[in-house]
C-alpha positions as a printed Julia matrix, in Angstrom:
162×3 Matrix{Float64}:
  0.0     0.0    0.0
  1.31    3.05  -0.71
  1.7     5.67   2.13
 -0.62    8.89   1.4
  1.26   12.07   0.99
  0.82   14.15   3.74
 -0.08   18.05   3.47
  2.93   20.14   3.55
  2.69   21.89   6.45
  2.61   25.51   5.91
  5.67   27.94   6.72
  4.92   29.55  10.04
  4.28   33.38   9.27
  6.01   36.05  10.86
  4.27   37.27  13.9
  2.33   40.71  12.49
  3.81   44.08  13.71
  1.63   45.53  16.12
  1.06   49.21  15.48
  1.98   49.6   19.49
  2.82   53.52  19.78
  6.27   54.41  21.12
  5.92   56.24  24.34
  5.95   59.85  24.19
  9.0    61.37  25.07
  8.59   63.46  27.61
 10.82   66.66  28.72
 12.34   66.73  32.25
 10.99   69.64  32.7
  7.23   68.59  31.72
  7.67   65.19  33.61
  8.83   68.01  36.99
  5.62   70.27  36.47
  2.67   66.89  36.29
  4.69   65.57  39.54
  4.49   68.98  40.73
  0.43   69.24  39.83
  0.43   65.93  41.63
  2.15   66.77  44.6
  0.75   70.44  45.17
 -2.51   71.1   46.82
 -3.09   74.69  47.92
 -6.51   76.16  48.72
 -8.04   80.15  49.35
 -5.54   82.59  49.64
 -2.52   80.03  48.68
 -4.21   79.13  45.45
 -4.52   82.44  44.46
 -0.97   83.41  45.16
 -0.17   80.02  43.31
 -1.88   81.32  40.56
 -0.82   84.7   40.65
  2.67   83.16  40.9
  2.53   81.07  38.32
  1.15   83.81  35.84
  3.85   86.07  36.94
  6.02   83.12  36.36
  4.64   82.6   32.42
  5.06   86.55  31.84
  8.63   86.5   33.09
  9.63   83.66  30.92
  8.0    85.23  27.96
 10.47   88.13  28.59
 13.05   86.33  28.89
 13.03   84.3   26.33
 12.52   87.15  23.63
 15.44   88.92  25.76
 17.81   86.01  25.19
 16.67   85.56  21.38
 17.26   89.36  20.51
 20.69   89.25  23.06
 22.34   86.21  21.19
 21.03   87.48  17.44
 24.07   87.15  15.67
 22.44   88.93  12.2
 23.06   92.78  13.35
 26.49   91.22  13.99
 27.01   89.81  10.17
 25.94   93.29   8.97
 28.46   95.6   10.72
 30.9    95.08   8.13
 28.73   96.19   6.24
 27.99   98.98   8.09
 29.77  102.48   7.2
 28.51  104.89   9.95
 30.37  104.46  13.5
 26.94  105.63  14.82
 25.47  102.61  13.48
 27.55  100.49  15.03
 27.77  102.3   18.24
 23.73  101.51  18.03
 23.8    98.13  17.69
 26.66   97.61  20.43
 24.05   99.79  23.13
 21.33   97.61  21.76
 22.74   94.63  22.38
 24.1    95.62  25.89
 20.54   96.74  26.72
 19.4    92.91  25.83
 22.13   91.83  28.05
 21.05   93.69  31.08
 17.32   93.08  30.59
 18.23   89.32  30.43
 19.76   89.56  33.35
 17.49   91.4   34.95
 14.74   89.16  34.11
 16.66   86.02  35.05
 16.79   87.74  38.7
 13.1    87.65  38.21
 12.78   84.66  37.7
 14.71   83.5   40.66
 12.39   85.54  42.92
  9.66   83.69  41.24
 11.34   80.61  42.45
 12.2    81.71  45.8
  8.85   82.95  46.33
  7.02   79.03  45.41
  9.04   77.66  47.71
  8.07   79.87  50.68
  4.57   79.01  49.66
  5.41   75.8   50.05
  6.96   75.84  53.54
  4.49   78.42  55.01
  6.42   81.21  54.74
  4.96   83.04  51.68
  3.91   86.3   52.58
  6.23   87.27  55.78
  8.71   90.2   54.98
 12.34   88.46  55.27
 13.91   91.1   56.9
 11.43   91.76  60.16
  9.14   89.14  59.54
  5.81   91.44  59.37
  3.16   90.18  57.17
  3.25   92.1   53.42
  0.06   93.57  52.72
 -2.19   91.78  50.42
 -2.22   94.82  47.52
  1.43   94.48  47.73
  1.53   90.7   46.85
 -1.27   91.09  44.22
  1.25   93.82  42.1
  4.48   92.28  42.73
  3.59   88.42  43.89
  7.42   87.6   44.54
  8.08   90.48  47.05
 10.42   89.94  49.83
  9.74   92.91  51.67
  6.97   94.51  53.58
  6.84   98.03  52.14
  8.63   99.49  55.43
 11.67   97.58  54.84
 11.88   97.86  51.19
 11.35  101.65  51.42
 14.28  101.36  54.15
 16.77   99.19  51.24
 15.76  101.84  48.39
 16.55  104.7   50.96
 19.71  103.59  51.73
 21.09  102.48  48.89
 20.54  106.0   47.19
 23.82  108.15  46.71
């Protein structure tokens, strides 16, 4: 008797490719402000010096960044050879130190800004650092990030005028 063929078993097919999405990459800095969200719960008058913070803290960074883009614009500096006029060139070297300062300046902000969450954090938002008064309320709302009750700062400004 002759043996029956058997079926060729079929080749085994390559698993199919799953369309599984790669995991969105993520900044540091995006992954610090959701842990943050998690982490921070503040209610009544800390939530609205949060916010105000935080606002502030958008504002400022807004400045800053179109500080640092005009500051580190190298085009004005590709065109003073072609410029002819000293004036001209004296212009764009006070404009540029003018971005300078304001970057700096606004970078000093910024670390106010910082200084200021954190003493929200610890319970300390709000208390003049120098004599430990509170700072009024209309002072916080126009300059959140104030270190000084309006006695001491008025003291600083006074004394540090020639």
């Amino acid at each position: 008797m002759a043996a029956k063929a058997k079926p060729a078993e079929k080749a085994e097919k390559p698993a199919k490719k799953t369309s599984a999405k790669a995991p969105k990459k993520t900044s540091a800095r995006s992954v610090k402000e959701k842990n943050r969200k998690h982490l921070l719960h503040f209610e009544g008058k800390d939530l609205e010096h949060y916010n105000a913070l935080m606002q502030c803290l958008e504002v400022v960074n807004s400045q800053f960044n179109n500080h640092a883009a005009d500051a580190l614009d190298c085009s004005n500096a590709d065109k003073r050879g072609v410029t002819t006029h000293m004036a001209d060139i004296s212009s764009d070297n006070s404009r540029h130190e003018m971005e300078l300062r304001m970057l700096s300046e606004e970078g000093d902000v910024l670390k106010l800004i910082n200084d200021a969450l954190k003493r929200l954090i610890d319970g300390e938002y709000g208390k003049c650092q120098e004599c430990g008064e509170p700072i009024p309320e209309g002072r916080l709302q126009v300059r959140p990030y104030a270190v000084y009750c309006v006695k001491c700062k008025s003291r600083h400004e006074a004394e540090n005028k020639f």
